[in-house]
Short mmCIF file of N, CA and C in Angstrom, two decimals:
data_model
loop_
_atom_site.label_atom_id
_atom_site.label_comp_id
_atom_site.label_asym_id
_atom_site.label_seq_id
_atom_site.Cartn_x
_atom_site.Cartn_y
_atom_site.Cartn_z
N UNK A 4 0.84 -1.18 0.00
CA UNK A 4 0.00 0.00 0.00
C UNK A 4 0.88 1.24 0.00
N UNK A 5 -0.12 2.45 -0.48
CA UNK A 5 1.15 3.52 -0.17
C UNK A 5 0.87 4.17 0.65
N UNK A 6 1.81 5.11 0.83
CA UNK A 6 1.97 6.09 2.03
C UNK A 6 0.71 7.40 1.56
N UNK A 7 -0.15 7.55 2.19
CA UNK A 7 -1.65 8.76 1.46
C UNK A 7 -0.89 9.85 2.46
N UNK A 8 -1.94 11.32 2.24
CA UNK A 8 -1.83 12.52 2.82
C UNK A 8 -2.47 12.59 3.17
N UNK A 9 -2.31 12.75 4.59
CA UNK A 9 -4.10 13.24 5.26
C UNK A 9 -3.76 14.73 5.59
N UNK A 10 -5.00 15.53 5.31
CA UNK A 10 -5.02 17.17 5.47
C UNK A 10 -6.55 17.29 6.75
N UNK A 11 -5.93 17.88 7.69
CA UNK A 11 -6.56 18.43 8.75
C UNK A 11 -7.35 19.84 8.57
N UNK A 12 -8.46 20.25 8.95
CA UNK A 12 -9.26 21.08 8.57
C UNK A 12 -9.78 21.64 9.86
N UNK A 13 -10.15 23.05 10.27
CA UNK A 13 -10.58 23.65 11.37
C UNK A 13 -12.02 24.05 11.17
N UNK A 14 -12.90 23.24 11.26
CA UNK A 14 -14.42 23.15 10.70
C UNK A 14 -14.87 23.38 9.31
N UNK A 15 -13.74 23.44 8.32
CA UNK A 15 -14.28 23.22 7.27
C UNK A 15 -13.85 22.01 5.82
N UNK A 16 -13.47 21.01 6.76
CA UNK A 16 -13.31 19.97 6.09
C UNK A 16 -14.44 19.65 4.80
N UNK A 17 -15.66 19.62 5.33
CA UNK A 17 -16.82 19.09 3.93
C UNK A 17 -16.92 19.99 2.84
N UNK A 18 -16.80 21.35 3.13
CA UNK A 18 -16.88 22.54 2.29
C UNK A 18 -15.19 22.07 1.39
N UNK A 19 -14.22 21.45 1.93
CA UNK A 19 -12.80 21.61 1.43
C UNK A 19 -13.17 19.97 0.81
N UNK A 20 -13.54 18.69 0.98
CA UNK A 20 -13.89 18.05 0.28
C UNK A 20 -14.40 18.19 -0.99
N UNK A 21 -15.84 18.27 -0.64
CA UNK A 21 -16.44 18.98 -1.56
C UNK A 21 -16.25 19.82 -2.85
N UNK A 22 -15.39 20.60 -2.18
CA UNK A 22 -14.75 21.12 -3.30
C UNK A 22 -13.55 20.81 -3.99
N UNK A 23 -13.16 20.18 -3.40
CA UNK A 23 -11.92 19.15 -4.25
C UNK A 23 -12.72 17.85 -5.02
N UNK A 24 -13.63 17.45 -4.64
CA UNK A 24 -14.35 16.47 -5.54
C UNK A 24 -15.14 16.75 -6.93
N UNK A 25 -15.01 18.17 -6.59
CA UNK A 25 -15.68 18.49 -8.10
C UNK A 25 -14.36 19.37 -9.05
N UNK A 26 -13.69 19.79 -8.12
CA UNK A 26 -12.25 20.66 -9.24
C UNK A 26 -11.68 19.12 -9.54
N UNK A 27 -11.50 18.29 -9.17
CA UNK A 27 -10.74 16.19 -9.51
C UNK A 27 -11.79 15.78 -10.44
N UNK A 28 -13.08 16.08 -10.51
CA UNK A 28 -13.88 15.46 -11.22
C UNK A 28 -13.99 13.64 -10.38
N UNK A 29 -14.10 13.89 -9.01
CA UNK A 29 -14.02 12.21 -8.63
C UNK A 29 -15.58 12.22 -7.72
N UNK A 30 -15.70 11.09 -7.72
CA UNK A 30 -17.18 11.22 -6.64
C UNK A 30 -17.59 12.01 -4.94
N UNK A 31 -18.78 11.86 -4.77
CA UNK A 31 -19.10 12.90 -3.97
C UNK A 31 -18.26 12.02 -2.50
N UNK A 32 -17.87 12.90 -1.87
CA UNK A 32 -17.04 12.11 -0.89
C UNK A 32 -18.16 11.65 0.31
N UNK A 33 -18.01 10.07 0.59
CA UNK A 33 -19.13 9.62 1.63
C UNK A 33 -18.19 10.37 2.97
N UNK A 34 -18.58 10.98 4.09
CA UNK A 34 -18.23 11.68 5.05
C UNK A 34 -19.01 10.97 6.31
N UNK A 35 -17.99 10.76 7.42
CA UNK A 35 -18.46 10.36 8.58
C UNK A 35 -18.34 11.57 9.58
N UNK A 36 -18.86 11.61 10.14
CA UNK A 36 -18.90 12.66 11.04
C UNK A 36 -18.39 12.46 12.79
N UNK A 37 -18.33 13.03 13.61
CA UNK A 37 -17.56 12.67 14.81
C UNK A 37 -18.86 11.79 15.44
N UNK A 38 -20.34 12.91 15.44
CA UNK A 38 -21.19 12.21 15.71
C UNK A 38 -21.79 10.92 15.70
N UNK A 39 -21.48 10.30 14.13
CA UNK A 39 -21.87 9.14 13.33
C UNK A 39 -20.85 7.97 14.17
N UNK A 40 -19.61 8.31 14.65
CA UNK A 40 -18.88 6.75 15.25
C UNK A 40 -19.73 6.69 16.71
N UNK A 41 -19.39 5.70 16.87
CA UNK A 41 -19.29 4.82 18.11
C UNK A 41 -19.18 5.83 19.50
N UNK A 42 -19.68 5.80 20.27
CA UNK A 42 -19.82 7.46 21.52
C UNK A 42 -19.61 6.29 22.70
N UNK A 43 -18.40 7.13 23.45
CA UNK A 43 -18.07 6.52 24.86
C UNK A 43 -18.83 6.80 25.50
N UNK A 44 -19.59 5.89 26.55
CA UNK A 44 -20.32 6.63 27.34
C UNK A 44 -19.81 7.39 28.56
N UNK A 45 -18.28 6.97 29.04
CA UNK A 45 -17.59 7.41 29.50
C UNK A 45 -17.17 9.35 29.67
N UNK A 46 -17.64 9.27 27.94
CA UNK A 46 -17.38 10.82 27.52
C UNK A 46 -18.06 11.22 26.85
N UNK A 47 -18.63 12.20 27.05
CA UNK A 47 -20.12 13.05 26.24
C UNK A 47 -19.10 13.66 24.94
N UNK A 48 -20.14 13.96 24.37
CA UNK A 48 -19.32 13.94 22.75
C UNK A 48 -19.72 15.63 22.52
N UNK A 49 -19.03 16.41 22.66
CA UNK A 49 -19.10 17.88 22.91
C UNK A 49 -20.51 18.54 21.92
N UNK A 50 -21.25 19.01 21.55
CA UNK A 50 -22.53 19.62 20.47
C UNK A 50 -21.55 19.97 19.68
N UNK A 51 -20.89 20.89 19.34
CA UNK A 51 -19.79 21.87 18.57
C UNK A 51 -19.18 20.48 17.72
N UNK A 52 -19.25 19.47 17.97
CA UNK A 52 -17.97 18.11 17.30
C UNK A 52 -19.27 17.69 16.51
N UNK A 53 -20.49 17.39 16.80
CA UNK A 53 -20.93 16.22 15.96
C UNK A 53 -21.40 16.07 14.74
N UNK A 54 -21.07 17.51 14.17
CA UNK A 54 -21.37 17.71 12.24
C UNK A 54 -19.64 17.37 11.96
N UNK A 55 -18.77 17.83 12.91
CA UNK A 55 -17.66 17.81 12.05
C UNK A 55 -17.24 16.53 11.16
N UNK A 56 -16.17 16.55 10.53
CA UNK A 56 -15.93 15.74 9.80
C UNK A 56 -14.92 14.56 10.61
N UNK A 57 -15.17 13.36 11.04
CA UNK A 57 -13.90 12.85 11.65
C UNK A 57 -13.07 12.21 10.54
N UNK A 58 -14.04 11.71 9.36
CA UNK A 58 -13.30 10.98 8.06
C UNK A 58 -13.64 11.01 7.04
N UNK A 59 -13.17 11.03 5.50
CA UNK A 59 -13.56 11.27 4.21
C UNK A 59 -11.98 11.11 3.75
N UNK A 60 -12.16 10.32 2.48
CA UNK A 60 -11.24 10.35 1.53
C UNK A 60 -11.90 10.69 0.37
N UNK A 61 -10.80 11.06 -0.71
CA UNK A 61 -10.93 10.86 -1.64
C UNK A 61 -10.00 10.50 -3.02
N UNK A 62 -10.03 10.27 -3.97
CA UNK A 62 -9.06 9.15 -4.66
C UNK A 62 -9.18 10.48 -6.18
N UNK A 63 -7.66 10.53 -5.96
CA UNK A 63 -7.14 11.77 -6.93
C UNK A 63 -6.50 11.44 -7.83
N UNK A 64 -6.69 11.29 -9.32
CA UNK A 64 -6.05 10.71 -10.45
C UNK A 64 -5.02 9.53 -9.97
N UNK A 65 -5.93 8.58 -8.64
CA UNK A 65 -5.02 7.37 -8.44
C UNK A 65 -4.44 7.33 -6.79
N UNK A 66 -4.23 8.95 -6.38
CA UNK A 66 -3.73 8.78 -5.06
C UNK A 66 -5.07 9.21 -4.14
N UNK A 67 -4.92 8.24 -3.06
CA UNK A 67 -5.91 8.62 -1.67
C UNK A 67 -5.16 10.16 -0.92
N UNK A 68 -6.55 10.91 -0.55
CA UNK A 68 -6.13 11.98 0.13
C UNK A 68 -7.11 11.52 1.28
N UNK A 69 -6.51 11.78 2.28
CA UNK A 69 -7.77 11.57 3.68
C UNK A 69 -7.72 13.05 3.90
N UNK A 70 -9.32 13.18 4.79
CA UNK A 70 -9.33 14.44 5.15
C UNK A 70 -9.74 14.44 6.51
N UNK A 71 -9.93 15.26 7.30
CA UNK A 71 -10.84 15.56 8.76
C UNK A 71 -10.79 16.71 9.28
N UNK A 72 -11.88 17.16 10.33
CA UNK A 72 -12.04 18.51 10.74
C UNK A 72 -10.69 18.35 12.27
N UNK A 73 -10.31 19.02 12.61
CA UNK A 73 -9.38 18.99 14.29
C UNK A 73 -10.61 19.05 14.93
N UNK A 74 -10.55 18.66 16.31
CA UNK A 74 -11.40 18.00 17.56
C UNK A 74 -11.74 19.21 17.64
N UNK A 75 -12.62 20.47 18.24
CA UNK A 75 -12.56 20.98 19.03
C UNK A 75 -11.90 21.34 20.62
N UNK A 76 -10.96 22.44 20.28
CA UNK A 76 -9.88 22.55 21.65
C UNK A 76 -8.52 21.58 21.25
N UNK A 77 -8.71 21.54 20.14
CA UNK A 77 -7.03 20.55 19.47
C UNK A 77 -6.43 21.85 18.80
N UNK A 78 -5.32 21.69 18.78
CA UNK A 78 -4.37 22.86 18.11
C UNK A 78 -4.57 22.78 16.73
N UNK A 79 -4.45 23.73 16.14
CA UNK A 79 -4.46 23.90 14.56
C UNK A 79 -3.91 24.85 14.04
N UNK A 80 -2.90 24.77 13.14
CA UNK A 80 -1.99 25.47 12.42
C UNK A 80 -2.42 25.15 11.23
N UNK A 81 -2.59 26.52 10.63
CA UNK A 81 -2.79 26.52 9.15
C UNK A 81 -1.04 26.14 8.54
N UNK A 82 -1.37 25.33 7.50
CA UNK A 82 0.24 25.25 6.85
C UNK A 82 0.68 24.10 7.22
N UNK A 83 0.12 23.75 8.91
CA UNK A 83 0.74 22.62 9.42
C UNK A 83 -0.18 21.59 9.74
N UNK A 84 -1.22 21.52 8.58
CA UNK A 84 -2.00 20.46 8.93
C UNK A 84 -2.48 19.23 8.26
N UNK A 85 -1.08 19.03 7.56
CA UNK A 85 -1.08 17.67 6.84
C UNK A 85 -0.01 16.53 7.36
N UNK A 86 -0.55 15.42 7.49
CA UNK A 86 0.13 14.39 8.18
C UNK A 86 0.55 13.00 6.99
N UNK A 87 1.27 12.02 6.75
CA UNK A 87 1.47 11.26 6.28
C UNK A 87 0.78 9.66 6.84
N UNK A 88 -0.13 9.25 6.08
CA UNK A 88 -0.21 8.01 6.94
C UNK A 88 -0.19 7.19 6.19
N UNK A 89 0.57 5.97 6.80
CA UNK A 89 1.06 4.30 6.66
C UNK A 89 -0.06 3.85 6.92
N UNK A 90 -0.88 3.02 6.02
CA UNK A 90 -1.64 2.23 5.94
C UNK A 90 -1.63 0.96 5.24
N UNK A 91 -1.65 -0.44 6.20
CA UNK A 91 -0.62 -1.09 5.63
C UNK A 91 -1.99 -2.32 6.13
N UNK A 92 -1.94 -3.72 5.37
CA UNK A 92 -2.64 -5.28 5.66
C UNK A 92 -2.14 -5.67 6.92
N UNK A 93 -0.89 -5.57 6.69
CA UNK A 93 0.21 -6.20 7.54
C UNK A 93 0.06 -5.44 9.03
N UNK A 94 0.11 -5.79 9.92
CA UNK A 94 -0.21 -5.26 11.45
C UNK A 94 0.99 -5.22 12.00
N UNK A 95 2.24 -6.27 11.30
CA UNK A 95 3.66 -6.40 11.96
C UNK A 95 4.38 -5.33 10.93
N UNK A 96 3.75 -4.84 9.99
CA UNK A 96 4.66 -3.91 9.72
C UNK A 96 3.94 -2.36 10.12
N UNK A 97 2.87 -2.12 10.41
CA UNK A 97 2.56 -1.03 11.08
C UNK A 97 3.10 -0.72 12.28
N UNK A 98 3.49 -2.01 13.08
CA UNK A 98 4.26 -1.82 14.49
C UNK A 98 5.86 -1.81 13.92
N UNK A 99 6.33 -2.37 13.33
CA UNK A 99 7.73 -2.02 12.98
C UNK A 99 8.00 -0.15 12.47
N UNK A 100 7.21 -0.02 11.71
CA UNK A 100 7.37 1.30 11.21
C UNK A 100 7.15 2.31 12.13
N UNK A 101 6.13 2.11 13.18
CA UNK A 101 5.81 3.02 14.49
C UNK A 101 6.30 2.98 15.35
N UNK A 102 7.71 2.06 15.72
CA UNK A 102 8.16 1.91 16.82
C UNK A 102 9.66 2.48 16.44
N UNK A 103 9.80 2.38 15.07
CA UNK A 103 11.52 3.27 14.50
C UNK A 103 11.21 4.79 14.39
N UNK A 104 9.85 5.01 14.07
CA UNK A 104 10.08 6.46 13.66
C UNK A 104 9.41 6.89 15.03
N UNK A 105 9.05 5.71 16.40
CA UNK A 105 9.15 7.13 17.11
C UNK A 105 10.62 7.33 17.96
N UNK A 106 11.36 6.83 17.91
CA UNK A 106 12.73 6.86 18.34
C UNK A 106 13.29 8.37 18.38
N UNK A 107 13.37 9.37 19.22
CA UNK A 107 13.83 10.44 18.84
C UNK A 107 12.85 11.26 18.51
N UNK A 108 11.24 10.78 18.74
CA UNK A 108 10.17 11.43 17.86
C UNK A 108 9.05 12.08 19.45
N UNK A 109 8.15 12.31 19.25
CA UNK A 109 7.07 12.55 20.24
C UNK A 109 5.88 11.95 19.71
N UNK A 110 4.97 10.76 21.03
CA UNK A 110 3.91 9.79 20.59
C UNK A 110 2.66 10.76 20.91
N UNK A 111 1.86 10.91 19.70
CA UNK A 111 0.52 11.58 20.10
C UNK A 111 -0.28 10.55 20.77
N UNK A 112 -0.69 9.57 19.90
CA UNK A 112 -1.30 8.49 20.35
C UNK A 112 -0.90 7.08 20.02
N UNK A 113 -0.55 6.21 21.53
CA UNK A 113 0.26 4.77 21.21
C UNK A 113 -0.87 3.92 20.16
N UNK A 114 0.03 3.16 19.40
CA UNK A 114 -0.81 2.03 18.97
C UNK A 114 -1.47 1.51 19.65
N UNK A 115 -2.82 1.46 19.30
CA UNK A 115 -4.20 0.92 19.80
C UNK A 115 -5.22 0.41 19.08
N UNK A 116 -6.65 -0.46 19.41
CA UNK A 116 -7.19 -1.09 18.66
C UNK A 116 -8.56 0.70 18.72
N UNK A 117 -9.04 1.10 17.56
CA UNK A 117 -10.22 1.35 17.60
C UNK A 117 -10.92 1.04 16.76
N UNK A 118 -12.53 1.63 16.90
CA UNK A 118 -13.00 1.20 16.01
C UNK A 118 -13.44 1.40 14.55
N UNK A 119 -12.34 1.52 13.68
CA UNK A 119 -11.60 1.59 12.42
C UNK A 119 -10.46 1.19 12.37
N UNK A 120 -9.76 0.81 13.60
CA UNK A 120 -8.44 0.03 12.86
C UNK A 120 -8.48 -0.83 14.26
N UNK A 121 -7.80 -2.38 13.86
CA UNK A 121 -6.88 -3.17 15.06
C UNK A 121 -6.05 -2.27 15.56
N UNK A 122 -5.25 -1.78 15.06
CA UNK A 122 -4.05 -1.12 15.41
C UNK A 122 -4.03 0.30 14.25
N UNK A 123 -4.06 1.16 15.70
CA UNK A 123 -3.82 2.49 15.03
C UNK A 123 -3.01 3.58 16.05
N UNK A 124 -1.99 4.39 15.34
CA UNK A 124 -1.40 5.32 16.15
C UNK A 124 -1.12 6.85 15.53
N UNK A 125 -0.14 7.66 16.41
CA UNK A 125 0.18 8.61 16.01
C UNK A 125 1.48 9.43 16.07
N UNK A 126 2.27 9.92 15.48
CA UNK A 126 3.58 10.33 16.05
C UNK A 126 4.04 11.74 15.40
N UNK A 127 4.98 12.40 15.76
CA UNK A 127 5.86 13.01 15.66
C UNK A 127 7.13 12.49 15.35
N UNK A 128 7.57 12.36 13.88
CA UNK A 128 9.21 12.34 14.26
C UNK A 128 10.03 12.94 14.08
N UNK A 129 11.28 12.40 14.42
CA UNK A 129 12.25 13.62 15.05
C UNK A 129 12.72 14.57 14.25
N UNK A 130 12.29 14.41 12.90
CA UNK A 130 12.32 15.42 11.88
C UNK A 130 11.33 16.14 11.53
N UNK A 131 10.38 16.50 12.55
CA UNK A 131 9.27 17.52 12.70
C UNK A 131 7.97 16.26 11.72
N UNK A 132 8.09 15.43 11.12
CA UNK A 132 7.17 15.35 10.24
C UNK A 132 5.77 14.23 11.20
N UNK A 133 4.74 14.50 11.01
CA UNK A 133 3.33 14.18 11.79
C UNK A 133 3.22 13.02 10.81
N UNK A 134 2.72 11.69 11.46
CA UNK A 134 2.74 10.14 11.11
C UNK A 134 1.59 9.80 11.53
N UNK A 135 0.60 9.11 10.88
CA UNK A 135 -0.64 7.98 11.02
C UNK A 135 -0.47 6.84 10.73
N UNK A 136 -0.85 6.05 11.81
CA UNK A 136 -0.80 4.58 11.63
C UNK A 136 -1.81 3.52 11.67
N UNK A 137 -2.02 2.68 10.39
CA UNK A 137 -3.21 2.03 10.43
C UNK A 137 -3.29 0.60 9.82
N UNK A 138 -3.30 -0.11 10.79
CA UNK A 138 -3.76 -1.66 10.18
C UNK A 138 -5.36 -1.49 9.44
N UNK A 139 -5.13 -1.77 8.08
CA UNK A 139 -6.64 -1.71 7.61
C UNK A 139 -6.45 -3.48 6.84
N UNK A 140 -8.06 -3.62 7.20
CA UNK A 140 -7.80 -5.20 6.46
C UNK A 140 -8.89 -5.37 5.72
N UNK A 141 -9.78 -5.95 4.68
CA UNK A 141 -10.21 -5.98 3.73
C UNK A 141 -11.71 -5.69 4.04
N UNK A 142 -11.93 -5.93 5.50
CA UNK A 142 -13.27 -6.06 5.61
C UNK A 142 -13.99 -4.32 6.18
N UNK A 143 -12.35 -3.69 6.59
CA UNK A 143 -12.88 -1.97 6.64
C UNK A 143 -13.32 -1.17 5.76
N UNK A 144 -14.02 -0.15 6.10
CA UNK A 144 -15.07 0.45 5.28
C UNK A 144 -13.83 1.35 4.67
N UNK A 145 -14.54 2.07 3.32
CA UNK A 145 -13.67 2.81 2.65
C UNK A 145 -13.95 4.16 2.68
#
């Protein structure tokens, strides 16, 4: 698989979809929203989060772009809000690749199971560049 771009958005991810799906000429992007997953009951899911966007791709003369809105109360830098993510079958090579580049790096979030990936994480490495990590296997949604 290859390495996609995911681009982070400060509430206007669907409007920035959207409009990349029609300047690509590619289909209307299906969009999940923060609301639409799975809600801890542990943690109330803020009003302000549940239109946002938590996921949407879309497939650009061949390459996947992921997109999403930032959490509410998450930092956001314009300029600095595209990340690289490894999305891989293989689960032993998502942990090999996440455990070298965080060496020297800063862990947003350790590899963990949710619900969209067995194994998913997040990093910083030590060359400033922002990392996603994702076991996807045939039977995850697209």
């Amino acid at each position: 698989m290859a390495v996609d771009v995911y681009l982070t958005f400060n509430g206007n991810c669907r409007e920035a979809a959207e409009f990349y799906a029609e300047v690509f000429k590619t289909e209307k992007p299906e969009i999940m929203t923060f609301g639409d997953s799975p809600q801890n009951p542990d943690y109330v899911l803020p009003e302000e989060a549940k239109d946002l966007v938590l996921h949407t791709r879309l497939n650009i003369n061949g390459s996947n772009v992921m997109f999403s809105d930032t959490f509410p109360g998450s930092p956001f830098v314009a300029g600095n809000n595209i990340s690289l993510a490894f999305v891989s079958k293989e689960e032993d090579m998502v942990k090999s690749a996440f455990n070298a580049l965080k060496e020297g790096g800063k862990v947003s979030m350790d590899l963990q199971e949710t619900f969209w990936s067995k194994c998913y994480g997040s990093l910083r490495d030590k060359f400033g560049i922002e990392w996603q990590f994702s076991h996807e296997t045939d039977q995850m949604p697209q």
